[in-house]
Each structure stands twice: as C-alpha cells, then as structure tokens.
C-alpha cells in the first residue's frame, strides 16, 4: 500500500504528465531541483486571466516588527524576514503580505505613514528591501505591500503643509471643516461622526481654527480622495513599489475613503462602546459609492505592470452584496481580485451551520469573484483561543487549518498561526503599546496580544531576538514553537505543512469546484472539491463528540489522504466507505472519492 507521501507524489507526477511538464520540472516541484520556482509560481497569466497566480496561491501575513529581528534591537526587520524565507518556502506558502514598513512615528505601528516611498530605518534600508524581494523571488515567493490609502500620519509632509494655513496648496488634500455651535452654545465638531478608535472623528486645529477629520487616531488625518492631486500622488506610490518588484497590494481600510458631502449625523444605536461613546452606525462614512471609482483606478495603475499584480482589500463589508461589489460593480471584475472575507473571519464560534451558510454565499457571489479567507490577523484575536474551547484548542487549530486550506478560494495565514500561537494580552495597562488598549482598558486591551514575537524555538526569546523583544515572548513559546513542533508529525505545524503540500499536489483542492454535502448536519461541515475526474471529500467535525457521517456521492469508497488527529493509522493509507466515515472530536478527513 502506498503511504500518503507516495500517494501525493504519484498524483503529482500524473498531473504533470497530463500538462506536459518535463522531469526536471517535476524535480523542481517536489523540491529537489534548483528551479523549484518555475512550477510553484507560473508566470502571470494576465489580468483576470484564468490561471492567475493569486487564484491558487497561499498568502502569509507578516507583522514585520514581530517576525524576526536580525540586529538585536528587539524589533523585527527586513533582514530578519529575508533570513526566514527558506522557512516560508519549506512551509509551502506562495506570497507574503508585509504590514507597513514605511517611515512612521509609530502611533498605529506603521499604519500612520510619514513617507510612502521609503523604508523606516527601524526595519532596514531600501537596499535591504530590494534584496529581500530578490531572495523571495528566487524561492518562488511574491511580496505584497500594505497600501494605507485612507489616511497619512500627521507627521507626513503633506499634512504639515495642509495644516500650515487655510490657503496652502495642500489644504484640500485633507478633510477640513468649520466647527458648529452646539446646544450648549459652544463651538464643537461639525457633526457626530466617531473615530473607529474612540471619541470624535474631528480634531480642532488651533493654527487655522478648523477641524480635521480622522476615521482612526487623531494622528491619522484622512486624505481627501476627491482631490485629483491626492489621487495622482497616491497612484505614484503604487508605481514606485511596483518598480521595486512587488506583486501587489493589500489596501487598508478602503471602505472609509469618502464621507457624506452633506455631513449628516450618523444614526445612534443602543449601548456604549469600550471607550464610553454611544454606539453609532457609520452610515455616512463607510462604503460610499465613490470608493469603487478609486478601486477601478488603482486596478488600472497596477495592471499596467507585468506579472498579474494582485489587489487584496481590507473590506470588512457588512454583507455579501457589499463584498461582491469589491470585485467590481455590476459584476465587472475591474476592481480587486481578493476582497478579504470578514463575514467568515468574524464568525466567532465553531459552527458548521454558520460556516456552511457563509461559504455557500461567497461561493455563489454574482461577480464570480475569487473568495479570500483568513481567521487571524494583526487586528483580530488569534484563532487558537478564539475558536478553542479550552480543552481541545490544539485539535481545533488543526481543524481550522483544514477549513482554511481545503475550501475554494485564496487562503491567507497569519504568522505563528501554523504553530498555534495564542493571543497573549498585556497583564497591566502600563505594559500596553497599542493606544486603543490604553484608551479602552480593561474592556478593550488593544491588539498587542495578537502581535507578540514569532516563536521559533524554546530559547529565552524564542529565537526572535538576541536583545529585549519589543513585546514579551508569551510563555507558550516553550512548547509551541517551530523547532519543537517540527519534530512531531501530529503537531499543529506538521498539520499545516501537510495540508499546504496537499493543496499544491491536488488540483481539486487548489482550484477545483466546491459543492457542499450533508447540508442539514449541524456538527460536520462537509464538502466536495472537484476537478476533472477527481473528487475530494473534506469532512470537518466541528463538535466535541465523535461523529459518524454518511455522504451521498457518485462513489462508494474513498482513499483517505489525510486524517486528523493522526491516531493509530498515523500516515498510513486508509480506505473508508462513504456510508460510514468516522470522525474524532474536532477531527477531519480529506479523502479521494473512488
Ligand atoms: C486597518 C489596519 O489593519 C489596522 O491595524 C489599522 O490600525 C487601521 N487600518 C488604521 O490604519
């Protein structure tokens, strides 16, 4: 009988013969030859083309401050990332999205940019950046940059000019308004709009005696996207980084770009937020139709470059209708290729019913756009504890890996997710870095907890730095780290690695059609992935009890390609009857239907 690895390689060889690849390329794809990149990352097939690289890529988000420090200052940096490219290649990812590394005062840890076309010395130099891109490319890994489009830092030269006088040529690059006399007879902000990070979205500027608008921190004034000069300058930023060899952009906070010209007050909702403000619906500052004009223009700018550049949006859209528009209004597909699916990421419980409904929904999106999935990121509590039940967290982390890597779409991982890093909040307000944690303490502890240093090994600072890490290394690093977990075939890390390899070797998993099965099952989320004659079954038990399911499909039996937990069978080949598939608590199988 063949083991899973042999099975995989057999299939890979079969598949390559079918598409006419030669033996040297086969070696490369199995990681043996020097030209591995040739197959793993095919040349771009043109914008929106059928075989666009981003359709079958796995993205990996790096929070550069916390990934790998190379110079002992306790802060991760570009050379640190470069030194870990072999790790990333071996893990099996295809592209890295790096959160901002541009010069910044660091109020919002890089999301407040003072210069869009330079590298912050904290992270290295432009030469380090170019070197990293080249080394990544040599390993078949693409680099995606963060494009912070809604706002700049208040230390950006553009804003400094803008705030210097009412008649400065850059005055209109930001959103300035007169105040309004309130019911108390005092001058106050123009309306009730609130910052996402608490309190009024308007800040008074004494020099020119007007308010400026900021959807986020006071130090992050919003750009005025109605101004053509702003557009020109910001499109120049895209061109600058494209010329430095990047493969695309993740566009930050894109739905916030425009505000209601009539400046109407937002409606209040019941209750108060963590900062003590009345809850509000951001009706007049989110998702205005003009956002799509900008996205179309951005797409045109990047499409002028070769390599089929990708646009990913941070689009925490309220429903599938708004999410679908991100691909292009009226199904045109001329905006972004990969809008991140927050509907799915925000399901905060392990619910087969909820996941099935949302996966079905995005699958049927009328634009026929490619879904983009994630469960953890630098703003989101880590999935190990978000979905964990306190008893089976490791097994649940493996289940979530299967959900991410076997559904149809482009998966996006967050650094450390592959080793089961957990959210580790600061214990005391004095230790908090993220300003919202200071403002909202203790209800809102900020986002430090999901940004702790990567856990490479069990040494004192987990192999992240030789200095003092900017955020403490969590105690879990002693056992949850790359070195320890790579020794254990049933670790979270080994599960990710095997699923990533399976996704590469199985065309049905990578690109195949998705079809939900057993749709009334409340506990097991099961679906088929189909490509040509091949049908794979994925069954994910989202409950704490062992379950047995029967799946109606064309075949009667299936060869298990991967079962978790590994259990007695280990990695040995196993054939199951589709009438009786046994799943352990939070266990899953991926199997080829015969
Ligand atoms: C979204 C980013 O992901 C988040 O980290 C940041 O604070 C806000 N945008 C503001 O830029």
Coordinates of C-alpha atoms in Angstrom, one line a residue, residues 350-587:
X350 CA -17.1 26.9 15.7
X351 CA -20.4 26.5 13.9
X352 CA -20.8 24.1 11.0
X353 CA -24.1 25.8 10.2
X354 CA -22.8 29.4 10.1
X355 CA -19.6 28.5 8.2
X356 CA -21.6 26.4 5.6
X357 CA -24.0 29.3 5.1
X358 CA -21.3 31.9 4.6
X359 CA -19.0 29.7 2.4
X360 CA -22.0 28.9 0.2
X361 CA -22.9 32.5 0.0
X362 CA -19.5 33.7 -1.1
X363 CA -19.2 30.8 -3.5
X364 CA -22.3 32.0 -5.2
X365 CA -21.2 35.6 -5.4
X366 CA -22.7 37.1 -8.5
X367 CA -19.4 38.6 -9.7
X368 CA -17.9 35.0 -9.7
X369 CA -15.0 36.5 -7.8
X370 CA -12.4 34.5 -6.0
X371 CA -13.0 34.3 -2.3
X372 CA -10.2 35.3 0.1
X373 CA -10.3 33.6 3.6
X374 CA -8.5 34.3 6.8
X375 CA -9.1 33.7 10.5
X376 CA -6.3 35.6 12.2
X377 CA -4.5 38.8 11.6
X378 CA -2.8 41.7 13.4
X379 CA -6.2 43.2 14.4
X380 CA -8.0 40.0 15.2
X381 CA -7.7 37.8 18.2
X382 CA -5.8 34.7 17.3
X383 CA -7.8 31.7 16.2
X384 CA -6.2 29.3 18.7
X385 CA -8.1 30.8 21.5
X386 CA -10.9 32.4 19.5
X387 CA -12.3 29.1 18.4
X388 CA -10.6 27.0 21.1
X389 CA -12.9 25.5 23.8
X390 CA -10.2 25.5 26.5
X391 CA -9.8 21.7 26.2
X392 CA -9.3 20.8 22.5
X393 CA -7.6 24.0 21.4
X394 CA -4.8 22.3 19.5
X395 CA -7.1 19.9 17.7
X396 CA -9.4 22.8 16.9
X397 CA -6.4 24.8 15.5
X398 CA -5.8 21.9 13.1
X399 CA -9.4 21.8 12.1
X400 CA -9.3 25.5 11.3
X401 CA -6.2 24.9 9.2
X402 CA -8.2 22.3 7.2
X403 CA -11.1 24.7 6.8
X404 CA -8.7 27.4 5.6
X405 CA -6.7 25.3 3.3
X406 CA -9.3 23.0 1.7
X407 CA -12.1 25.4 0.8
X408 CA -12.2 27.1 -2.6
X409 CA -10.5 30.4 -2.6
X410 CA -7.3 32.1 -1.7
X411 CA -6.3 31.3 1.9
X412 CA -4.4 33.9 4.0
X413 CA -2.5 32.8 7.0
X414 CA -1.1 35.0 9.8
X415 CA 2.5 34.4 11.1
X416 CA 2.5 32.0 14.0
X417 CA -0.9 30.6 13.2
X418 CA 0.9 27.5 11.9
X419 CA 2.3 26.8 15.4
X420 CA -0.8 27.6 17.4
X421 CA 0.3 30.9 18.7
X422 CA -2.3 32.3 21.1
X423 CA -3.5 35.8 22.0
X424 CA -1.4 37.0 24.9
X425 CA -2.8 40.3 26.2
X426 CA -0.7 42.6 28.4
X427 CA -1.4 42.0 32.1
X428 CA -1.3 45.6 33.1
X429 CA -2.3 48.9 31.4
X430 CA 1.3 50.1 31.9
X431 CA 2.5 47.4 29.5
X432 CA 0.1 48.2 26.7
X433 CA 1.6 49.6 23.4
X434 CA -1.5 49.8 21.2
X435 CA -3.2 53.2 22.0
X436 CA -6.7 51.7 21.8
X437 CA -5.7 49.3 24.6
X438 CA -4.8 52.3 26.8
X439 CA -8.0 54.1 26.0
X440 CA -10.3 51.2 26.3
X441 CA -8.6 49.3 29.2
X442 CA -9.8 46.9 30.6
X443 CA -12.7 46.2 28.2
X444 CA -10.5 46.8 25.2
X445 CA -6.9 45.6 25.8
X446 CA -5.7 46.6 22.3
X447 CA -4.0 44.4 19.7
X448 CA -0.7 43.7 21.4
X449 CA -2.0 40.2 22.2
X450 CA -2.0 39.1 18.6
X451 CA 1.3 40.8 17.7
X452 CA 3.7 39.0 20.0
X453 CA 7.1 37.8 18.7
X454 CA 7.2 34.7 16.4
X455 CA 8.1 31.6 18.4
X456 CA 10.9 29.9 16.5
X457 CA 12.4 27.8 19.3
X458 CA 12.5 27.3 23.1
X459 CA 15.4 29.6 23.8
X460 CA 14.9 32.6 26.1
X461 CA 13.4 35.0 23.5
X462 CA 12.1 32.2 21.3
X463 CA 14.8 32.8 18.6
X464 CA 13.1 36.1 17.7
X465 CA 15.9 38.4 19.0
X466 CA 19.1 38.4 20.9
X467 CA 18.0 41.7 22.5
X468 CA 14.9 42.6 24.6
X469 CA 11.8 41.9 22.5
X470 CA 9.6 44.9 22.0
X471 CA 6.6 42.8 23.3
X472 CA 7.3 40.0 25.7
X473 CA 7.5 36.4 24.3
X474 CA 4.5 34.5 25.5
X475 CA 5.1 31.6 28.0
X476 CA 3.5 29.2 25.5
X477 CA 6.7 29.6 23.4
X478 CA 8.4 26.9 25.5
X479 CA 6.4 24.2 23.8
X480 CA 4.6 26.0 20.9
X481 CA 7.5 26.8 18.6
X482 CA 8.7 25.8 15.1
X483 CA 11.6 23.7 16.4
X484 CA 9.7 21.6 18.8
X485 CA 6.6 21.2 16.6
X486 CA 8.6 20.2 13.5
X487 CA 9.6 17.0 15.4
X488 CA 6.1 15.9 16.0
X489 CA 4.1 14.6 13.0
X490 CA 0.8 15.4 14.7
X491 CA 1.6 18.9 15.7
X492 CA -0.3 22.0 14.5
X493 CA 2.8 22.9 12.5
X494 CA 3.0 19.5 10.8
X495 CA -0.7 19.6 10.1
X496 CA -0.4 23.0 8.3
X497 CA 2.7 21.8 6.4
X498 CA 1.0 18.6 5.2
X499 CA -2.2 20.4 4.2
X500 CA -0.2 23.0 2.3
X501 CA 1.6 20.3 0.4
X502 CA -1.7 18.5 -0.3
X503 CA -3.2 21.8 -1.6
X504 CA -0.3 22.1 -4.0
X505 CA -0.3 18.5 -5.2
X506 CA -4.1 18.1 -5.6
X507 CA -5.6 20.2 -8.4
X508 CA -9.1 19.7 -6.9
X509 CA -8.1 21.3 -3.6
X510 CA -6.2 24.1 -5.3
X511 CA -8.7 25.1 -8.0
X512 CA -11.5 22.6 -8.1
X513 CA -15.2 23.4 -7.8
X514 CA -16.8 23.4 -4.4
X515 CA -20.0 21.6 -3.5
X516 CA -21.5 21.4 -0.1
X517 CA -22.8 18.0 1.0
X518 CA -24.8 16.8 4.1
X519 CA -26.3 20.3 4.3
X520 CA -28.5 19.6 7.3
X521 CA -25.7 18.3 9.5
X522 CA -25.3 20.7 12.4
X523 CA -22.0 19.4 13.5
X524 CA -20.0 18.3 10.5
X525 CA -19.2 20.7 7.7
X526 CA -18.6 18.6 4.6
X527 CA -18.0 19.4 1.0
X528 CA -16.6 18.0 -2.2
X529 CA -13.9 19.6 -4.3
X530 CA -14.0 18.6 -7.9
X531 CA -11.5 18.9 -10.8
X532 CA -11.9 16.9 -14.0
X533 CA -12.4 13.3 -12.9
X534 CA -11.1 13.9 -9.5
X535 CA -13.4 14.4 -6.5
X536 CA -12.1 15.0 -3.0
X537 CA -14.2 14.9 0.1
X538 CA -13.5 17.1 3.1
X539 CA -15.4 16.5 6.3
X540 CA -14.8 18.7 9.4
X541 CA -16.2 17.7 12.7
X542 CA -16.9 21.0 14.5
X543 CA -18.1 19.4 17.7
X544 CA -16.6 17.9 20.8
X545 CA -18.2 14.5 20.2
X546 CA -17.1 11.7 17.9
X547 CA -19.4 11.6 14.8
X548 CA -20.1 9.2 12.0
X549 CA -21.4 10.5 8.8
X550 CA -22.7 9.1 5.5
X551 CA -22.0 11.1 2.4
X552 CA -24.0 10.6 -0.8
X553 CA -21.8 11.0 -3.8
X554 CA -21.1 9.2 -7.1
X555 CA -18.5 6.9 -5.5
X556 CA -18.9 4.4 -2.6
X557 CA -15.4 4.5 -1.1
X558 CA -12.7 7.0 -0.6
X559 CA -8.9 6.8 0.0
X560 CA -8.0 9.0 3.0
X561 CA -5.3 11.5 2.0
X562 CA -5.2 13.0 5.5
X563 CA -6.9 12.3 8.8
X564 CA -6.6 14.3 11.9
X565 CA -5.8 13.5 14.6
X566 CA -3.4 11.0 13.1
X567 CA -4.4 8.4 15.6
X568 CA -3.4 4.7 15.2
X569 CA -3.3 4.8 11.5
X570 CA -0.6 7.5 11.5
X571 CA 0.1 8.5 7.9
X572 CA -0.7 5.0 6.6
X573 CA -3.1 4.6 3.7
X574 CA -6.8 4.1 4.7
X575 CA -9.9 3.5 2.6
X576 CA -13.3 4.4 4.1
X577 CA -16.8 3.7 3.0
X578 CA -18.7 6.8 2.1
X579 CA -21.6 5.3 4.1
X580 CA -19.6 5.4 7.3
X581 CA -17.0 8.0 7.9
X582 CA -15.8 8.2 11.4
X583 CA -14.5 11.5 12.8
X584 CA -13.0 12.1 16.2
X585 CA -13.9 15.1 18.3
X586 CA -12.9 18.1 16.2
X587 CA -11.3 15.7 13.8

